[in-house]
């Protein structure tokens, strides 16, 4: 069984004293690739450093929406330069967050979201979308971008309904599910996940956050816990865990243009 964690904050300081062992635990559990997700320019630099250290880790570079209100001068220019690094396979995470927007005004978030999408077009790298309390606003930006053609992106830790999922799929987005889909109260979300076309669904941990059942109370979350999300969604979709894991890994490799060793 091959698993691909498409969204993990491996740069988080909680992992600094245990990162080698963390990566090995992932390998032992069948995780063949992990995407380390940048949230600031400094975070993105660290993600690249981590990707340079581990052959089965790649990096995404970007400025997460809750950080857009406090960037240092030159941060965006640095993201543009970092996106040229050969270990970078995605732009993000980007998107909109209307929950933590006190220090990140929505117009500023929207401007930077659009810049990430444009950088995605320029580089050919997919962009990763964070969406919290902002479904209509995110969809509006994506639909505007879609007027120029299919968008090359992933809806990270998706929690929307089927109508929103359909609209994102129609625009060219893949849909990724994190640990929340395993929670007892998340049957509606599992029902949405069950309808996603087999070649358009991804899985992630968003570690160190959103630990899946049965380790929901355990902190921090780790990339190898993605196996529990895979088990949950395989059951919801009526397929074997092996089939679902291999399919989602194939999907991720195609979207991120990563070739795994046989």
mmCIF file of C-alpha atoms in Angstrom:
data_model
loop_
_atom_site.group_PDB
_atom_site.id
_atom_site.type_symbol
_atom_site.label_atom_id
_atom_site.label_comp_id
_atom_site.label_asym_id
_atom_site.label_seq_id
_atom_site.Cartn_x
_atom_site.Cartn_y
_atom_site.Cartn_z
ATOM 1 C CA UNK A 1 0.000 0.000 0.000
ATOM 2 C CA UNK A 2 1.320 3.422 -1.021
ATOM 3 C CA UNK A 3 0.127 6.569 0.759
ATOM 4 C CA UNK A 4 0.747 10.219 -0.164
ATOM 5 C CA UNK A 5 0.197 12.926 2.457
ATOM 6 C CA UNK A 6 -0.507 15.980 0.305
ATOM 7 C CA UNK A 7 -0.460 18.560 3.103
ATOM 8 C CA UNK A 8 1.775 18.471 6.184
ATOM 9 C CA UNK A 9 3.416 21.305 8.100
ATOM 10 C CA UNK A 10 6.708 19.484 8.548
ATOM 11 C CA UNK A 11 8.442 22.769 9.313
ATOM 12 C CA UNK A 12 6.459 23.106 12.551
ATOM 13 C CA UNK A 13 8.802 23.544 15.553
ATOM 14 C CA UNK A 14 7.065 20.670 17.334
ATOM 15 C CA UNK A 15 8.899 18.337 14.969
ATOM 16 C CA UNK A 16 12.355 19.890 15.272
ATOM 17 C CA UNK A 17 13.687 17.361 17.776
ATOM 18 C CA UNK A 18 12.028 14.336 16.166
ATOM 19 C CA UNK A 19 11.914 14.967 12.395
ATOM 20 C CA UNK A 20 14.184 12.080 11.353
ATOM 21 C CA UNK A 21 12.120 9.629 13.396
ATOM 22 C CA UNK A 22 8.899 11.222 12.180
ATOM 23 C CA UNK A 23 9.845 10.667 8.552
ATOM 24 C CA UNK A 24 10.879 7.099 9.296
ATOM 25 C CA UNK A 25 7.558 6.382 11.028
ATOM 26 C CA UNK A 26 5.825 7.610 7.892
ATOM 27 C CA UNK A 27 7.912 5.345 5.687
ATOM 28 C CA UNK A 28 7.225 2.375 7.952
ATOM 29 C CA UNK A 29 3.474 3.021 7.617
ATOM 30 C CA UNK A 30 3.606 3.092 3.801
ATOM 31 C CA UNK A 31 3.761 6.853 3.223
ATOM 32 C CA UNK A 32 5.831 7.136 0.051
ATOM 33 C CA UNK A 33 5.638 10.911 -0.298
ATOM 34 C CA UNK A 34 4.788 13.960 1.818
ATOM 35 C CA UNK A 35 4.260 17.554 0.702
ATOM 36 C CA UNK A 36 5.677 20.016 3.248
ATOM 37 C CA UNK A 37 3.468 23.096 3.214
ATOM 38 C CA UNK A 38 4.790 26.640 3.500
ATOM 39 C CA UNK A 39 2.784 29.353 5.255
ATOM 40 C CA UNK A 40 5.224 32.292 5.160
ATOM 41 C CA UNK A 41 8.431 33.073 3.308
ATOM 42 C CA UNK A 42 10.469 31.797 6.264
ATOM 43 C CA UNK A 43 8.300 28.700 6.577
ATOM 44 C CA UNK A 44 8.636 28.055 2.843
ATOM 45 C CA UNK A 45 12.422 28.277 3.066
ATOM 46 C CA UNK A 46 12.398 25.733 5.879
ATOM 47 C CA UNK A 47 10.118 23.414 3.890
ATOM 48 C CA UNK A 48 12.629 23.445 1.031
ATOM 49 C CA UNK A 49 15.451 22.692 3.461
ATOM 50 C CA UNK A 50 13.452 19.714 4.752
ATOM 51 C CA UNK A 51 12.688 18.540 1.210
ATOM 52 C CA UNK A 52 16.383 18.756 0.369
ATOM 53 C CA UNK A 53 17.109 16.492 3.326
ATOM 54 C CA UNK A 54 14.553 13.737 2.660
ATOM 55 C CA UNK A 55 14.082 12.281 -0.845
ATOM 56 C CA UNK A 56 10.428 11.399 -0.174
ATOM 57 C CA UNK A 57 9.484 14.930 0.932
ATOM 58 C CA UNK A 58 8.715 17.809 -1.440
ATOM 59 C CA UNK A 59 7.839 21.427 -0.689
ATOM 60 C CA UNK A 60 5.075 23.931 -1.374
ATOM 61 C CA UNK A 61 5.819 27.641 -1.053
ATOM 62 C CA UNK A 62 3.386 30.419 -0.283
ATOM 63 C CA UNK A 63 1.843 32.787 2.243
ATOM 64 C CA UNK A 64 -1.147 31.365 4.101
ATOM 65 C CA UNK A 65 -4.087 33.811 4.287
ATOM 66 C CA UNK A 66 -3.935 34.340 8.039
ATOM 67 C CA UNK A 67 -0.362 35.612 7.650
ATOM 68 C CA UNK A 68 -0.957 38.107 4.840
ATOM 69 C CA UNK A 69 -1.469 41.010 7.244
ATOM 70 C CA UNK A 70 2.066 40.798 8.621
ATOM 71 C CA UNK A 71 4.493 39.983 5.796
ATOM 72 C CA UNK A 72 7.979 41.423 5.759
ATOM 73 C CA UNK A 73 9.012 43.589 2.845
ATOM 74 C CA UNK A 74 10.110 41.379 -0.005
ATOM 75 C CA UNK A 75 8.307 38.236 1.187
ATOM 76 C CA UNK A 76 6.274 37.821 -1.999
ATOM 77 C CA UNK A 77 9.318 38.340 -4.200
ATOM 78 C CA UNK A 78 11.049 35.635 -2.200
ATOM 79 C CA UNK A 79 8.127 33.221 -2.732
ATOM 80 C CA UNK A 80 8.415 33.837 -6.478
ATOM 81 C CA UNK A 81 12.124 32.973 -6.336
ATOM 82 C CA UNK A 82 11.619 29.947 -4.077
ATOM 83 C CA UNK A 83 9.060 28.552 -6.531
ATOM 84 C CA UNK A 84 11.950 27.949 -8.956
ATOM 85 C CA UNK A 85 13.614 25.429 -6.651
ATOM 86 C CA UNK A 86 13.521 21.874 -8.071
ATOM 87 C CA UNK A 87 12.107 20.405 -4.837
ATOM 88 C CA UNK A 88 9.092 22.736 -4.965
ATOM 89 C CA UNK A 89 6.015 21.028 -6.387
ATOM 90 C CA UNK A 90 3.182 23.401 -5.447
ATOM 91 C CA UNK A 91 2.241 26.990 -4.606
ATOM 92 C CA UNK A 92 0.644 27.550 -1.232
ATOM 93 C CA UNK A 93 -0.910 27.355 0.894
ATOM 94 C CA UNK A 94 -3.080 30.237 -0.245
ATOM 95 C CA UNK A 95 -6.821 30.941 -0.130
ATOM 96 C CA UNK A 96 -9.154 32.914 2.117
ATOM 97 C CA UNK A 97 -9.925 32.773 5.836
ATOM 98 C CA UNK A 98 -12.842 34.779 7.220
ATOM 99 C CA UNK A 99 -12.484 33.234 10.690
ATOM 100 C CA UNK A 100 -9.027 34.538 11.595
ATOM 101 C CA UNK A 101 -9.291 37.754 9.575
ATOM 102 C CA UNK A 102 -8.806 40.362 12.334
ATOM 103 C CA UNK A 103 -5.176 40.898 11.335
ATOM 104 C CA UNK A 104 -5.594 39.833 7.706
ATOM 105 C CA UNK A 105 -8.154 42.049 5.924
ATOM 106 C CA UNK A 106 -10.142 40.136 3.312
ATOM 107 C CA UNK A 107 -9.229 42.481 0.406
ATOM 108 C CA UNK A 108 -5.555 41.866 1.149
ATOM 109 C CA UNK A 109 -6.148 38.122 1.338
ATOM 110 C CA UNK A 110 -7.953 38.224 -2.002
ATOM 111 C CA UNK A 111 -5.136 40.126 -3.679
ATOM 112 C CA UNK A 112 -2.523 37.644 -2.481
ATOM 113 C CA UNK A 113 -4.771 34.688 -3.402
ATOM 114 C CA UNK A 114 -4.918 36.024 -6.958
ATOM 115 C CA UNK A 115 -1.132 36.460 -6.973
ATOM 116 C CA UNK A 116 -0.667 32.825 -5.958
ATOM 117 C CA UNK A 117 -2.978 31.675 -8.747
ATOM 118 C CA UNK A 118 -1.061 33.768 -11.262
ATOM 119 C CA UNK A 119 2.224 32.328 -9.998
ATOM 120 C CA UNK A 120 0.711 28.880 -10.455
ATOM 121 C CA UNK A 121 -0.045 29.724 -14.083
ATOM 122 C CA UNK A 122 3.447 31.088 -14.652
ATOM 123 C CA UNK A 123 5.236 28.108 -13.113
ATOM 124 C CA UNK A 124 2.842 25.309 -14.025
ATOM 125 C CA UNK A 125 2.767 24.285 -10.357
ATOM 126 C CA UNK A 126 -0.619 23.559 -8.744
ATOM 127 C CA UNK A 127 -1.848 25.856 -5.978
ATOM 128 C CA UNK A 128 -3.228 24.735 -2.613
ATOM 129 C CA UNK A 129 -6.409 26.421 -1.337
ATOM 130 C CA UNK A 130 -7.167 27.067 2.330
ATOM 131 C CA UNK A 131 -10.854 27.860 2.842
ATOM 132 C CA UNK A 132 -12.409 28.706 6.207
ATOM 133 C CA UNK A 133 -15.759 30.472 6.561
ATOM 134 C CA UNK A 134 -15.157 31.735 3.029
ATOM 135 C CA UNK A 135 -16.806 29.321 0.604
ATOM 136 C CA UNK A 136 -18.563 31.953 -1.529
ATOM 137 C CA UNK A 137 -15.531 34.231 -1.587
ATOM 138 C CA UNK A 138 -13.121 31.443 -2.560
ATOM 139 C CA UNK A 139 -15.456 30.219 -5.276
ATOM 140 C CA UNK A 140 -15.740 33.721 -6.709
ATOM 141 C CA UNK A 141 -11.943 34.025 -7.015
ATOM 142 C CA UNK A 142 -11.660 30.556 -8.560
ATOM 143 C CA UNK A 143 -14.454 31.216 -11.047
ATOM 144 C CA UNK A 144 -12.809 34.463 -12.122
ATOM 145 C CA UNK A 145 -9.520 32.607 -12.591
ATOM 146 C CA UNK A 146 -11.373 29.884 -14.460
ATOM 147 C CA UNK A 147 -12.348 32.332 -17.180
ATOM 148 C CA UNK A 148 -8.758 31.955 -18.410
ATOM 149 C CA UNK A 149 -9.069 28.162 -18.566
ATOM 150 C CA UNK A 150 -9.042 25.208 -16.149
ATOM 151 C CA UNK A 151 -7.390 26.012 -12.836
ATOM 152 C CA UNK A 152 -4.607 23.787 -11.573
ATOM 153 C CA UNK A 153 -5.289 23.460 -7.880
ATOM 154 C CA UNK A 154 -6.317 21.456 -4.833
ATOM 155 C CA UNK A 155 -9.015 22.247 -2.282
ATOM 156 C CA UNK A 156 -7.151 21.512 0.943
ATOM 157 C CA UNK A 157 -8.938 19.917 3.916
ATOM 158 C CA UNK A 158 -12.277 20.248 2.153
ATOM 159 C CA UNK A 159 -15.324 20.650 4.408
ATOM 160 C CA UNK A 160 -17.888 22.016 1.945
ATOM 161 C CA UNK A 161 -21.042 20.435 0.587
ATOM 162 C CA UNK A 162 -21.509 18.482 -2.642
ATOM 163 C CA UNK A 163 -22.697 21.522 -4.579
ATOM 164 C CA UNK A 164 -19.469 23.371 -3.801
ATOM 165 C CA UNK A 165 -17.385 20.275 -4.528
ATOM 166 C CA UNK A 166 -19.032 19.938 -7.948
ATOM 167 C CA UNK A 167 -18.278 23.547 -8.806
ATOM 168 C CA UNK A 168 -14.648 23.150 -7.775
ATOM 169 C CA UNK A 169 -14.330 19.940 -9.774
ATOM 170 C CA UNK A 170 -15.847 21.618 -12.824
ATOM 171 C CA UNK A 171 -13.190 24.334 -12.584
ATOM 172 C CA UNK A 172 -10.422 21.730 -12.629
ATOM 173 C CA UNK A 173 -9.671 21.444 -8.904
ATOM 174 C CA UNK A 174 -8.921 18.223 -7.045
ATOM 175 C CA UNK A 175 -10.538 17.716 -3.622
ATOM 176 C CA UNK A 176 -8.449 16.726 -0.599
ATOM 177 C CA UNK A 177 -9.752 15.433 2.719
ATOM 178 C CA UNK A 178 -8.036 15.590 6.111
ATOM 179 C CA UNK A 179 -8.700 14.091 9.527
ATOM 180 C CA UNK A 180 -12.023 15.863 10.066
ATOM 181 C CA UNK A 181 -13.693 13.478 7.629
ATOM 182 C CA UNK A 182 -13.061 10.656 10.126
ATOM 183 C CA UNK A 183 -14.892 12.343 13.014
ATOM 184 C CA UNK A 184 -18.142 10.759 14.166
ATOM 185 C CA UNK A 185 -20.111 13.944 13.429
ATOM 186 C CA UNK A 186 -18.787 14.177 9.850
ATOM 187 C CA UNK A 187 -21.158 11.787 8.051
ATOM 188 C CA UNK A 188 -22.274 14.537 5.661
ATOM 189 C CA UNK A 189 -18.657 15.165 4.707
ATOM 190 C CA UNK A 190 -18.059 11.434 4.179
ATOM 191 C CA UNK A 191 -21.097 11.403 1.906
ATOM 192 C CA UNK A 192 -19.507 14.178 -0.151
ATOM 193 C CA UNK A 193 -16.189 12.330 -0.275
ATOM 194 C CA UNK A 194 -17.946 9.209 -1.495
ATOM 195 C CA UNK A 195 -19.124 11.099 -4.594
ATOM 196 C CA UNK A 196 -15.793 12.577 -5.671
ATOM 197 C CA UNK A 197 -14.557 10.938 -8.904
ATOM 198 C CA UNK A 198 -11.865 8.370 -8.205
ATOM 199 C CA UNK A 199 -9.235 10.260 -10.164
ATOM 200 C CA UNK A 200 -9.901 13.614 -8.434
ATOM 201 C CA UNK A 201 -9.677 12.783 -4.720
ATOM 202 C CA UNK A 202 -6.638 13.280 -2.461
ATOM 203 C CA UNK A 203 -5.873 12.714 1.229
ATOM 204 C CA UNK A 204 -3.784 14.644 3.745
ATOM 205 C CA UNK A 205 -3.121 15.117 7.435
ATOM 206 C CA UNK A 206 -2.622 18.904 7.768
ATOM 207 C CA UNK A 207 -0.309 17.775 10.554
ATOM 208 C CA UNK A 208 0.372 18.781 13.275
ATOM 209 C CA UNK A 209 -3.340 19.721 13.276
ATOM 210 C CA UNK A 210 -6.617 17.816 12.692
ATOM 211 C CA UNK A 211 -5.564 14.441 14.071
ATOM 212 C CA UNK A 212 -7.923 11.778 12.687
ATOM 213 C CA UNK A 213 -9.935 9.223 14.626
ATOM 214 C CA UNK A 214 -8.907 7.092 16.525
ATOM 215 C CA UNK A 215 -6.111 9.441 17.651
ATOM 216 C CA UNK A 216 -8.191 12.616 17.654
ATOM 217 C CA UNK A 217 -7.059 13.704 21.122
ATOM 218 C CA UNK A 218 -3.379 12.978 20.400
ATOM 219 C CA UNK A 219 -1.102 15.918 19.575
ATOM 220 C CA UNK A 220 0.709 16.501 17.383
ATOM 221 C CA UNK A 221 -0.793 14.825 14.339
ATOM 222 C CA UNK A 222 1.772 13.054 12.118
ATOM 223 C CA UNK A 223 1.889 12.300 8.380
ATOM 224 C CA UNK A 224 1.624 8.540 8.898
ATOM 225 C CA UNK A 225 -1.839 9.022 10.426
ATOM 226 C CA UNK A 226 -3.048 9.596 6.867
ATOM 227 C CA UNK A 227 -3.595 5.842 6.776
ATOM 228 C CA UNK A 228 -6.599 6.294 9.090
ATOM 229 C CA UNK A 229 -8.150 8.856 6.758
ATOM 230 C CA UNK A 230 -7.551 6.426 3.902
ATOM 231 C CA UNK A 231 -9.264 3.614 5.815
ATOM 232 C CA UNK A 232 -12.258 5.801 6.644
ATOM 233 C CA UNK A 233 -12.742 7.017 3.077
ATOM 234 C CA UNK A 234 -12.171 3.600 1.527
ATOM 235 C CA UNK A 235 -15.039 2.309 3.644
ATOM 236 C CA UNK A 236 -17.231 5.276 2.709
ATOM 237 C CA UNK A 237 -16.535 4.667 -0.977
ATOM 238 C CA UNK A 238 -16.951 0.899 -0.823
ATOM 239 C CA UNK A 239 -13.435 -0.004 -1.991
ATOM 240 C CA UNK A 240 -10.438 -1.658 -0.385
ATOM 241 C CA UNK A 241 -7.920 0.439 1.525
ATOM 242 C CA UNK A 242 -5.215 -0.819 -0.835
ATOM 243 C CA UNK A 243 -7.154 0.341 -3.891
ATOM 244 C CA UNK A 244 -7.998 3.719 -2.395
ATOM 245 C CA UNK A 245 -4.466 4.380 -1.143
ATOM 246 C CA UNK A 246 -2.932 3.506 -4.476
ATOM 247 C CA UNK A 247 -5.495 5.589 -6.379
ATOM 248 C CA UNK A 248 -5.018 8.705 -4.256
ATOM 249 C CA UNK A 249 -1.234 8.352 -4.483
ATOM 250 C CA UNK A 250 -1.485 8.067 -8.252
ATOM 251 C CA UNK A 251 -3.725 11.155 -8.289
ATOM 252 C CA UNK A 252 -1.266 13.159 -6.198
ATOM 253 C CA UNK A 253 1.719 12.119 -8.268
ATOM 254 C CA UNK A 254 -0.076 13.227 -11.420
ATOM 255 C CA UNK A 255 -1.195 16.571 -9.969
ATOM 256 C CA UNK A 256 2.225 17.380 -8.492
ATOM 257 C CA UNK A 257 4.233 15.897 -11.390
ATOM 258 C CA UNK A 258 6.144 13.531 -9.109
ATOM 259 C CA UNK A 259 7.482 10.210 -10.362
ATOM 260 C CA UNK A 260 7.871 7.614 -7.629
ATOM 261 C CA UNK A 261 10.329 4.768 -7.787
ATOM 262 C CA UNK A 262 8.607 1.503 -8.592
#
